C-alpha cells in the first residue's frame, strides 16, 4: 500500500519561555513551522479504488478548484470565494489534499460523479436512516451529504415495503363535551368465552357493560337503544370498524335516531381512547372478581362511585347528578342530590292534588277484621262468581289474606272484597 504525505502547519508554542518574567520572543520563535506528517500509512481502500476516487476528483471542477485553494491558502472572508466553494469554508481548517484525494480529517470528500454509488453502498443491507448517517459520517463527506442520504433512504421502495412501525404521534387532547351523554363511544369486549358491549360517556367517563348473547348487528344495536331511551340520544357515537358498526343496519340506526356515527381509522385504537380505557377497566374488574370469588357488578358499582383522580366527583355524579348507594356506609345527606328537596315538594303537592281529585269519585269501605266472612271478586277473565272466604290475616292497611276450603291462600285488596253479613241467614223465615 503506498504512503501518502501531507503538509500541515503546526504552531510552535514555548509556554515555559513565554511565562518567564522579562522574556521577549523573537520573530523566529513565534513563526509557524512547517512539519511533514505521514497521515495515512495504511488505508483500508484498495489501490484501484483510490485511483478511481483520485481520477473522479480530478474530473470534478469544484474539487479541483478546492484543492488549489487548500494548497495556496484560504481567503479571510467567505465572499472572496466562488459560489461553488463557499459551502466548504466552514471546514477550511479540516481540509487537506493527499495523493489527489481531498480529505476532511480522516474522511474522504466524495466527487459528484461517485456520490450516487456511495449512497448505494452506504445503504447496503437497507439499514435505517440514522444507521446510514452514522456510517457515512465516519468515512465520507460532501456538503449536504446528510440531507441527500436521508432523502435516498426515504425513497427506497424495499425499505418502504418492509418498514417498521412509526413512533406514536403526540396525543390529541379531545375536547370534553359540554353536557353528559352528548358524546359516547362503544367497543366490543370478549372475555372468558363471552361477548360484551361497552358504552362510555365522554363527559363523565361513566360506562355500561352489556352481555351479548350473540354478536350480530341487530343484537349489538339493541343495547345502545336501551341506553338511549334511558339517558337520551347522544349527538355523536364513536366506534371502531367492526362489522357490526359498519353494517347497513347500524347506518340505518344512526339515521333513524339522528346521531352522528364517527368511525375511527382501522388500527388506530388510540382515537377511541375512552372506549379502550373502559374496556381495560371492565376486563380487570371481571378478571379480579373471578379470581377472588367476588361479584364483578359490585366492583363496577364501586368504580362508578369512586372520585376520578384530579377531580372531586365520580362518574356517577357527573352523569346522574348524584351518588348511587353501595355497600359502603354513607350518610343520607350524601345520597341526596342538590335538587332532591325541590322535587320532593313538587311531587308531594301533585299527590295531594290527585288525592283530592280521586276522592270525588270514591267512597270509603267498611273495615274488615280477622274472622269476617267475605266474598272475593273474581280476577280470572271470564269468571263471574264471587267466592266465599274468611279473613285470616290483615297484611297491610288494605291488604288481607284468606284461606279457602281447597287449601289455597288468597291475597286481595279491600276493594276486591265484599263483606257478608251472615247473621241474616240465621233469622227464622
Tab-separated table of C-alpha atoms in Angstrom:
chain	number	residue	atom	x	y	z
A	1	UNK	CA	0.000	0.000	0.000
A	2	UNK	CA	1.517	3.389	-0.924
A	3	UNK	CA	2.183	6.036	1.722
A	4	UNK	CA	0.569	9.468	1.193
A	5	UNK	CA	2.249	12.502	2.785
A	6	UNK	CA	0.600	15.767	3.655
A	7	UNK	CA	1.881	19.148	4.811
A	8	UNK	CA	0.342	20.631	7.928
A	9	UNK	CA	1.027	23.932	9.727
A	10	UNK	CA	1.802	23.379	13.414
A	11	UNK	CA	2.007	26.188	15.961
A	12	UNK	CA	5.289	26.018	17.994
A	13	UNK	CA	4.307	27.349	21.425
A	14	UNK	CA	7.075	27.667	24.010
A	15	UNK	CA	4.912	28.050	27.115
A	16	UNK	CA	7.788	27.793	29.590
A	17	UNK	CA	9.690	30.646	27.967
A	18	UNK	CA	6.624	32.763	27.404
A	19	UNK	CA	5.700	32.563	31.066
A	20	UNK	CA	9.222	33.504	32.193
A	21	UNK	CA	9.411	37.088	33.521
A	22	UNK	CA	11.122	39.539	31.212
A	23	UNK	CA	11.260	37.151	28.260
A	24	UNK	CA	10.746	38.745	24.827
A	25	UNK	CA	10.171	36.267	21.989
A	26	UNK	CA	11.958	36.725	18.706
A	27	UNK	CA	10.223	36.583	15.352
A	28	UNK	CA	11.844	33.221	14.611
A	29	UNK	CA	10.429	31.718	17.859
A	30	UNK	CA	6.829	32.783	17.140
A	31	UNK	CA	6.659	31.914	13.495
A	32	UNK	CA	4.721	28.873	12.256
A	33	UNK	CA	6.885	25.900	11.467
A	34	UNK	CA	6.339	23.590	8.531
A	35	UNK	CA	6.220	19.933	9.557
A	36	UNK	CA	5.839	16.907	7.272
A	37	UNK	CA	3.370	14.421	8.765
A	38	UNK	CA	2.634	10.943	7.381
A	39	UNK	CA	-1.163	10.982	7.921
A	40	UNK	CA	-2.015	7.665	6.229
A	41	UNK	CA	0.338	4.727	6.485
A	42	UNK	CA	-2.280	2.015	5.942
A	43	UNK	CA	-5.601	2.815	4.245
A	44	UNK	CA	-8.447	0.238	4.016
A	45	UNK	CA	-9.180	1.167	0.396
A	46	UNK	CA	-7.562	-0.788	-2.425
A	47	UNK	CA	-5.186	0.898	-4.868
A	48	UNK	CA	-7.669	0.758	-7.745
A	49	UNK	CA	-10.397	2.310	-5.569
A	50	UNK	CA	-8.069	5.131	-4.544
A	51	UNK	CA	-7.151	5.700	-8.178
A	52	UNK	CA	-10.868	5.786	-9.078
A	53	UNK	CA	-11.575	8.425	-6.414
A	54	UNK	CA	-8.458	10.391	-7.395
A	55	UNK	CA	-9.474	10.320	-11.062
A	56	UNK	CA	-13.031	11.390	-10.281
A	57	UNK	CA	-11.671	14.209	-8.113
A	58	UNK	CA	-9.502	15.480	-10.974
A	59	UNK	CA	-12.584	15.396	-13.236
A	60	UNK	CA	-14.660	17.422	-10.745
A	61	UNK	CA	-14.157	21.133	-11.441
A	62	UNK	CA	-15.329	22.126	-7.974
A	63	UNK	CA	-12.924	19.774	-6.195
A	64	UNK	CA	-10.030	20.786	-8.469
A	65	UNK	CA	-10.645	24.407	-7.511
A	66	UNK	CA	-11.000	23.366	-3.868
A	67	UNK	CA	-7.646	21.562	-3.970
A	68	UNK	CA	-5.986	24.668	-5.362
A	69	UNK	CA	-7.426	26.825	-2.591
A	70	UNK	CA	-6.271	24.330	0.043
A	71	UNK	CA	-2.705	24.320	-1.323
A	72	UNK	CA	-2.472	28.093	-1.846
A	73	UNK	CA	-4.343	29.107	1.331
A	74	UNK	CA	-7.864	30.175	2.233
A	75	UNK	CA	-9.000	33.783	1.991
A	76	UNK	CA	-10.043	35.521	5.191
A	77	UNK	CA	-13.613	36.165	4.032
A	78	UNK	CA	-16.070	33.689	2.528
A	79	UNK	CA	-17.255	36.251	-0.005
A	80	UNK	CA	-13.839	36.098	-1.631
A	81	UNK	CA	-14.559	32.506	-2.718
A	82	UNK	CA	-16.525	31.412	-5.757
A	83	UNK	CA	-20.121	30.286	-5.172
A	84	UNK	CA	-19.248	26.586	-5.556
A	85	UNK	CA	-16.572	26.686	-2.835
A	86	UNK	CA	-18.387	28.709	-0.181
A	87	UNK	CA	-20.023	25.608	1.313
A	88	UNK	CA	-16.524	24.323	2.196
A	89	UNK	CA	-15.385	27.469	4.006
A	90	UNK	CA	-16.677	26.308	7.410
A	91	UNK	CA	-14.401	23.265	7.212
A	92	UNK	CA	-11.297	25.050	5.859
A	93	UNK	CA	-9.116	24.148	8.828
A	94	UNK	CA	-10.008	20.431	8.428
A	95	UNK	CA	-9.436	20.021	4.684
A	96	UNK	CA	-6.257	18.644	3.114
A	97	UNK	CA	-5.041	17.091	-0.170
A	98	UNK	CA	-3.401	13.688	-0.219
A	99	UNK	CA	-2.411	11.891	-3.436
A	100	UNK	CA	-5.010	13.691	-5.476
A	101	UNK	CA	-7.780	12.999	-2.911
A	102	UNK	CA	-9.301	15.678	-0.700
A	103	UNK	CA	-9.876	14.733	2.931
A	104	UNK	CA	-11.774	16.328	5.726
A	105	UNK	CA	-9.822	14.982	8.652
A	106	UNK	CA	-9.872	11.241	8.021
A	107	UNK	CA	-12.966	11.360	5.806
A	108	UNK	CA	-12.797	11.335	2.006
A	109	UNK	CA	-14.537	14.186	0.172
A	110	UNK	CA	-16.549	12.315	-2.487
A	111	UNK	CA	-16.710	13.777	-6.023
A	112	UNK	CA	-20.157	14.393	-7.509
A	113	UNK	CA	-19.797	11.557	-10.046
A	114	UNK	CA	-19.333	8.958	-7.294
A	115	UNK	CA	-21.956	10.152	-4.818
A	116	UNK	CA	-24.825	8.048	-6.199
A	117	UNK	CA	-22.687	4.916	-5.996
A	118	UNK	CA	-21.519	5.834	-2.486
A	119	UNK	CA	-25.123	6.326	-1.316
A	120	UNK	CA	-25.980	2.884	-2.667
A	121	UNK	CA	-23.024	1.376	-0.809
A	122	UNK	CA	-23.923	3.168	2.416
A	123	UNK	CA	-27.473	1.797	2.200
A	124	UNK	CA	-26.435	-1.794	1.520
A	125	UNK	CA	-28.374	-4.099	3.839
A	126	UNK	CA	-31.182	-1.493	3.862
A	127	UNK	CA	-30.189	-0.007	7.176
A	128	UNK	CA	-32.280	2.769	8.620
A	129	UNK	CA	-31.666	6.468	8.076
A	130	UNK	CA	-29.783	7.034	11.320
A	131	UNK	CA	-27.606	3.961	10.816
A	132	UNK	CA	-26.692	5.063	7.289
A	133	UNK	CA	-25.880	8.563	8.513
A	134	UNK	CA	-23.646	7.263	11.307
A	135	UNK	CA	-21.758	5.065	8.854
A	136	UNK	CA	-21.355	7.832	6.276
A	137	UNK	CA	-20.238	10.453	8.800
A	138	UNK	CA	-17.481	8.120	9.916
A	139	UNK	CA	-15.991	7.667	6.413
A	140	UNK	CA	-17.030	10.228	3.822
A	141	UNK	CA	-18.096	13.831	3.384
A	142	UNK	CA	-19.547	16.354	0.973
A	143	UNK	CA	-21.670	19.433	1.705
A	144	UNK	CA	-25.329	18.481	2.188
A	145	UNK	CA	-24.438	14.792	2.473
A	146	UNK	CA	-26.798	14.070	5.402
A	147	UNK	CA	-29.835	15.513	3.610
A	148	UNK	CA	-29.066	13.560	0.416
A	149	UNK	CA	-28.623	10.259	2.257
A	150	UNK	CA	-31.812	10.828	4.218
A	151	UNK	CA	-33.734	11.526	1.009
A	152	UNK	CA	-32.197	8.469	-0.683
A	153	UNK	CA	-33.184	6.112	2.162
A	154	UNK	CA	-36.689	7.562	2.396
A	155	UNK	CA	-37.171	6.910	-1.336
A	156	UNK	CA	-36.077	3.256	-1.077
A	157	UNK	CA	-39.023	1.087	-2.199
A	158	UNK	CA	-37.807	-2.010	-0.344
A	159	UNK	CA	-37.490	-0.138	2.950
A	160	UNK	CA	-40.931	1.425	2.448
A	161	UNK	CA	-42.480	-2.007	1.809
A	162	UNK	CA	-40.920	-3.626	4.873
A	163	UNK	CA	-40.892	-0.592	7.111
A	164	UNK	CA	-41.083	-0.843	10.897
A	165	UNK	CA	-43.886	0.796	12.840
A	166	UNK	CA	-43.689	4.528	13.153
A	167	UNK	CA	-43.472	6.140	16.541
A	168	UNK	CA	-46.750	7.200	18.047
A	169	UNK	CA	-47.653	10.825	17.467
A	170	UNK	CA	-48.197	13.146	20.378
A	171	UNK	CA	-51.689	12.581	21.785
A	172	UNK	CA	-54.516	14.821	20.636
A	173	UNK	CA	-56.476	16.193	23.570
A	174	UNK	CA	-60.160	15.501	22.960
A	175	UNK	CA	-62.396	18.373	23.973
A	176	UNK	CA	-64.661	17.427	26.853
A	177	UNK	CA	-68.347	17.648	25.811
A	178	UNK	CA	-70.366	20.386	27.457
A	179	UNK	CA	-73.018	18.052	28.862
A	180	UNK	CA	-73.426	14.425	29.919
A	181	UNK	CA	-74.240	11.839	27.246
A	182	UNK	CA	-73.525	14.301	24.432
A	183	UNK	CA	-70.786	12.082	23.004
A	184	UNK	CA	-70.452	8.356	23.704
A	185	UNK	CA	-68.195	5.578	22.452
A	186	UNK	CA	-68.821	1.856	22.051
A	187	UNK	CA	-66.496	-1.112	21.704
A	188	UNK	CA	-66.839	-4.887	21.742
A	189	UNK	CA	-65.217	-6.896	24.518
A	190	UNK	CA	-64.545	-10.637	24.605
A	191	UNK	CA	-63.575	-12.287	27.858
A	192	UNK	CA	-63.761	-15.856	29.185
A	193	UNK	CA	-65.679	-17.028	26.112
A	194	UNK	CA	-68.355	-14.336	26.446
A	195	UNK	CA	-69.003	-11.196	24.414
A	196	UNK	CA	-69.896	-7.793	25.811
A	197	UNK	CA	-70.621	-4.302	24.534
A	198	UNK	CA	-69.006	-1.432	26.444
A	199	UNK	CA	-70.575	2.020	26.115
A	200	UNK	CA	-68.869	5.009	27.759
A	201	UNK	CA	-69.831	8.669	28.117
A	202	UNK	CA	-67.038	11.108	27.194
A	203	UNK	CA	-68.261	13.773	29.633
A	204	UNK	CA	-68.497	11.683	32.794
A	205	UNK	CA	-66.457	8.527	31.953
A	206	UNK	CA	-69.466	6.536	33.175
A	207	UNK	CA	-69.569	3.275	31.236
A	208	UNK	CA	-72.034	0.425	30.777
A	209	UNK	CA	-71.156	-3.244	30.210
A	210	UNK	CA	-73.811	-5.347	28.433
A	211	UNK	CA	-73.636	-9.101	27.884
A	212	UNK	CA	-74.290	-10.106	24.270
A	213	UNK	CA	-75.929	-13.475	23.630
A	214	UNK	CA	-74.891	-13.087	20.007
A	215	UNK	CA	-72.721	-10.601	18.147
A	216	UNK	CA	-74.966	-9.809	15.201
A	217	UNK	CA	-75.548	-6.195	14.207
A	218	UNK	CA	-79.147	-6.399	15.426
A	219	UNK	CA	-78.099	-7.716	18.851
A	220	UNK	CA	-75.443	-5.007	19.189
A	221	UNK	CA	-77.888	-2.251	18.201
A	222	UNK	CA	-80.454	-3.289	20.836
A	223	UNK	CA	-78.079	-2.422	23.706
A	224	UNK	CA	-77.479	1.244	22.844
A	225	UNK	CA	-81.170	1.603	22.021
A	226	UNK	CA	-81.944	0.753	25.629
A	227	UNK	CA	-79.354	3.234	26.910
A	228	UNK	CA	-80.515	5.986	24.575
A	229	UNK	CA	-84.121	5.513	25.669
A	230	UNK	CA	-82.918	5.856	29.271
A	231	UNK	CA	-80.347	8.662	29.084
A	232	UNK	CA	-81.250	10.326	25.787
A	233	UNK	CA	-79.858	10.209	22.251
A	234	UNK	CA	-76.246	11.453	22.058
A	235	UNK	CA	-75.041	13.829	19.378
A	236	UNK	CA	-72.109	11.577	18.417
A	237	UNK	CA	-71.351	7.851	18.739
A	238	UNK	CA	-67.724	6.790	18.213
A	239	UNK	CA	-66.885	3.188	17.258
A	240	UNK	CA	-64.177	1.180	15.540
A	241	UNK	CA	-64.610	-0.557	12.193
A	242	UNK	CA	-66.051	-3.852	13.441
A	243	UNK	CA	-68.531	-5.429	11.042
A	244	UNK	CA	-71.434	-4.714	13.390
A	245	UNK	CA	-70.730	-0.964	13.324
A	246	UNK	CA	-70.080	-0.687	9.581
A	247	UNK	CA	-73.187	-2.664	8.651
A	248	UNK	CA	-76.173	-1.214	6.800
A	249	UNK	CA	-78.310	-1.884	9.888
A	250	UNK	CA	-76.147	0.351	12.074
A	251	UNK	CA	-76.148	3.094	9.435
A	252	UNK	CA	-79.929	2.875	9.346
A	253	UNK	CA	-79.985	3.024	13.160
A	254	UNK	CA	-77.891	6.211	13.103
A	255	UNK	CA	-80.148	7.839	10.505
A	256	UNK	CA	-83.351	6.850	12.274
A	257	UNK	CA	-82.201	8.000	15.715
A	258	UNK	CA	-80.498	11.091	14.246
A	259	UNK	CA	-76.996	10.877	15.735
A	260	UNK	CA	-73.629	11.258	14.021
A	261	UNK	CA	-71.729	7.970	13.729
A	262	UNK	CA	-67.951	8.593	13.858
A	263	UNK	CA	-65.713	5.729	12.704
A	264	UNK	CA	-62.044	5.742	13.718
A	265	UNK	CA	-59.282	4.727	11.299
A	266	UNK	CA	-58.530	0.971	11.276
A	267	UNK	CA	-55.697	0.090	13.641
A	268	UNK	CA	-55.840	3.493	15.339
A	269	UNK	CA	-57.400	2.402	18.621
A	270	UNK	CA	-55.985	5.483	20.372
A	271	UNK	CA	-58.617	7.568	18.589
A	272	UNK	CA	-61.254	5.705	20.617
A	273	UNK	CA	-59.310	6.064	23.843
A	274	UNK	CA	-62.373	6.481	26.063
A	275	UNK	CA	-63.796	3.122	24.994
A	276	UNK	CA	-60.372	1.435	25.155
A	277	UNK	CA	-59.877	2.652	28.727
A	278	UNK	CA	-63.356	1.461	29.730
A	279	UNK	CA	-62.691	-1.966	28.164
A	280	UNK	CA	-59.461	-2.317	30.158
A	281	UNK	CA	-61.209	-1.410	33.420
A	282	UNK	CA	-64.094	-3.792	32.702
A	283	UNK	CA	-61.720	-6.673	31.910
A	284	UNK	CA	-59.705	-6.016	35.037
A	285	UNK	CA	-62.832	-5.953	37.210
A	286	UNK	CA	-64.125	-9.221	35.733
A	287	UNK	CA	-60.731	-10.930	35.974
A	288	UNK	CA	-60.162	-9.922	39.586
A	289	UNK	CA	-63.750	-10.653	40.535
A	290	UNK	CA	-63.490	-14.178	39.176
A	291	UNK	CA	-60.114	-14.761	40.852
A	292	UNK	CA	-61.353	-13.589	44.270
A	293	UNK	CA	-64.872	-15.004	44.019
A	294	UNK	CA	-66.399	-11.534	44.334
A	295	UNK	CA	-69.340	-10.155	42.388
A	296	UNK	CA	-67.891	-8.140	39.471
A	297	UNK	CA	-71.002	-5.967	39.381
A	298	UNK	CA	-70.209	-4.714	42.882
A	299	UNK	CA	-66.763	-3.819	41.595
A	300	UNK	CA	-68.375	-1.973	38.700
A	301	UNK	CA	-70.638	-0.134	41.152
A	302	UNK	CA	-67.626	0.942	43.211
A	303	UNK	CA	-65.732	2.086	40.109
A	304	UNK	CA	-68.645	4.290	39.081
A	305	UNK	CA	-68.811	5.878	42.525
A	306	UNK	CA	-65.075	6.442	43.038
A	307	UNK	CA	-63.993	10.079	42.518
A	308	UNK	CA	-61.783	10.436	39.451
A	309	UNK	CA	-58.151	11.333	40.097
A	310	UNK	CA	-57.721	15.077	39.950
A	311	UNK	CA	-61.470	15.640	40.323
A	312	UNK	CA	-63.836	15.793	43.273
A	313	UNK	CA	-66.678	13.928	41.559
A	314	UNK	CA	-67.281	10.343	40.498
A	315	UNK	CA	-68.567	9.194	37.075
A	316	UNK	CA	-71.996	8.546	38.637
A	317	UNK	CA	-72.179	12.088	39.982
A	318	UNK	CA	-71.187	13.604	36.633
A	319	UNK	CA	-73.753	11.586	34.669
A	320	UNK	CA	-76.608	11.154	37.130
A	321	UNK	CA	-76.081	14.220	39.282
A	322	UNK	CA	-75.888	12.105	42.449
A	323	UNK	CA	-74.028	9.322	44.192
A	324	UNK	CA	-75.531	5.858	43.999
A	325	UNK	CA	-75.768	3.658	47.069
A	326	UNK	CA	-73.106	0.989	47.536
A	327	UNK	CA	-72.266	-1.459	50.329
A	328	UNK	CA	-70.062	1.235	51.869
A	329	UNK	CA	-71.642	3.095	54.818
A	330	UNK	CA	-72.867	6.515	53.707
A	331	UNK	CA	-74.953	9.258	55.233
A	332	UNK	CA	-78.362	10.027	53.826
A	333	UNK	CA	-77.276	13.586	53.044
A	334	UNK	CA	-74.592	12.370	50.599
A	335	UNK	CA	-77.121	10.280	48.673
A	336	UNK	CA	-79.474	13.211	48.173
A	337	UNK	CA	-78.891	15.276	45.007
A	338	UNK	CA	-78.993	19.044	45.368
A	339	UNK	CA	-82.408	19.268	43.740
A	340	UNK	CA	-83.994	16.470	45.838
A	341	UNK	CA	-85.935	18.786	48.157
A	342	UNK	CA	-87.417	20.729	45.255
A	343	UNK	CA	-88.540	17.510	43.560
A	344	UNK	CA	-89.996	16.119	46.795
A	345	UNK	CA	-92.042	19.264	47.418
A	346	UNK	CA	-93.330	19.319	43.850
A	347	UNK	CA	-94.276	15.632	43.959
A	348	UNK	CA	-95.968	15.997	47.347
A	349	UNK	CA	-98.045	18.873	46.027
A	350	UNK	CA	-99.038	16.867	42.956
A	351	UNK	CA	-100.010	13.822	45.020
A	352	UNK	CA	-102.253	15.892	47.256
A	353	UNK	CA	-103.985	17.310	44.189
A	354	UNK	CA	-104.504	13.824	42.746
A	355	UNK	CA	-105.870	12.618	46.089
A	356	UNK	CA	-108.455	15.391	46.159
A	357	UNK	CA	-109.493	14.573	42.600
A	358	UNK	CA	-109.820	10.849	43.303
A	359	UNK	CA	-111.896	11.306	46.432
A	360	UNK	CA	-114.667	12.914	44.422
A	361	UNK	CA	-115.456	9.602	42.722
A	362	UNK	CA	-114.591	7.270	45.597
A	363	UNK	CA	-116.107	6.160	48.879
A	364	UNK	CA	-114.642	4.583	51.964
A	365	UNK	CA	-115.447	0.892	52.505
A	366	UNK	CA	-116.249	-0.544	55.899
A	367	UNK	CA	-113.382	-2.004	57.838
A	368	UNK	CA	-112.625	-5.718	57.858
A	369	UNK	CA	-111.377	-7.714	60.817
A	370	UNK	CA	-109.899	-11.183	61.205
A	371	UNK	CA	-112.736	-13.753	61.119
A	372	UNK	CA	-115.040	-11.723	58.895
A	373	UNK	CA	-116.760	-13.616	56.095
A	374	UNK	CA	-116.276	-12.041	52.677
A	375	UNK	CA	-116.877	-12.651	49.026
A	376	UNK	CA	-113.832	-12.304	46.739
A	377	UNK	CA	-114.216	-10.623	43.371
A	378	UNK	CA	-113.122	-12.997	40.588
A	379	UNK	CA	-109.910	-11.791	38.932
A	380	UNK	CA	-109.748	-14.543	36.337
A	381	UNK	CA	-111.083	-13.345	32.961
A	382	UNK	CA	-114.448	-14.941	32.126
A	383	UNK	CA	-115.237	-15.951	35.712
A	384	UNK	CA	-118.126	-14.112	37.379
A	385	UNK	CA	-118.751	-15.962	40.637
A	386	UNK	CA	-117.696	-14.222	43.868
A	387	UNK	CA	-116.086	-16.908	46.039
A	388	UNK	CA	-116.841	-17.057	49.747
A	389	UNK	CA	-113.888	-16.924	52.163
A	390	UNK	CA	-112.965	-15.893	55.692
A	391	UNK	CA	-110.311	-13.281	56.588
A	392	UNK	CA	-107.407	-14.900	58.410
A	393	UNK	CA	-104.845	-12.111	58.443
A	394	UNK	CA	-104.527	-8.392	57.720
A	395	UNK	CA	-101.246	-7.822	55.900
A	396	UNK	CA	-101.288	-4.034	55.372
A	397	UNK	CA	-103.860	-1.307	55.759
A	398	UNK	CA	-105.917	-2.534	52.772
A	399	UNK	CA	-104.451	-5.971	52.030
A	400	UNK	CA	-105.897	-9.181	53.521
A	401	UNK	CA	-105.184	-12.906	53.414
A	402	UNK	CA	-107.940	-15.558	53.089
A	403	UNK	CA	-107.568	-19.374	53.079
A	404	UNK	CA	-110.133	-21.492	51.238
A	405	UNK	CA	-111.550	-24.949	51.859
A	406	UNK	CA	-109.391	-26.246	48.988
A	407	UNK	CA	-106.239	-25.282	50.924
A	408	UNK	CA	-105.339	-22.269	48.821
A	409	UNK	CA	-104.443	-18.914	50.368
A	410	UNK	CA	-105.514	-15.762	48.527
A	411	UNK	CA	-104.295	-12.216	48.965
A	412	UNK	CA	-106.698	-9.447	47.995
A	413	UNK	CA	-107.057	-5.701	48.305
A	414	UNK	CA	-110.044	-4.382	50.262
A	415	UNK	CA	-111.797	-3.150	47.129
A	416	UNK	CA	-111.941	-6.741	45.814
A	417	UNK	CA	-113.646	-7.984	48.993
A	418	UNK	CA	-117.354	-7.594	49.801
A	419	UNK	CA	-118.214	-8.066	53.446
A	420	UNK	CA	-121.011	-10.601	54.059
A	421	UNK	CA	-123.430	-10.275	56.984
A	422	UNK	CA	-124.182	-13.973	57.686
A	423	UNK	CA	-126.499	-13.161	60.637
A	424	UNK	CA	-129.440	-12.634	58.270
A	425	UNK	CA	-129.313	-16.307	57.305
A	426	UNK	CA	-129.871	-17.356	60.889
A	427	UNK	CA	-133.208	-15.479	61.257
A	428	UNK	CA	-136.442	-17.540	61.143
A	429	UNK	CA	-138.323	-17.367	57.855
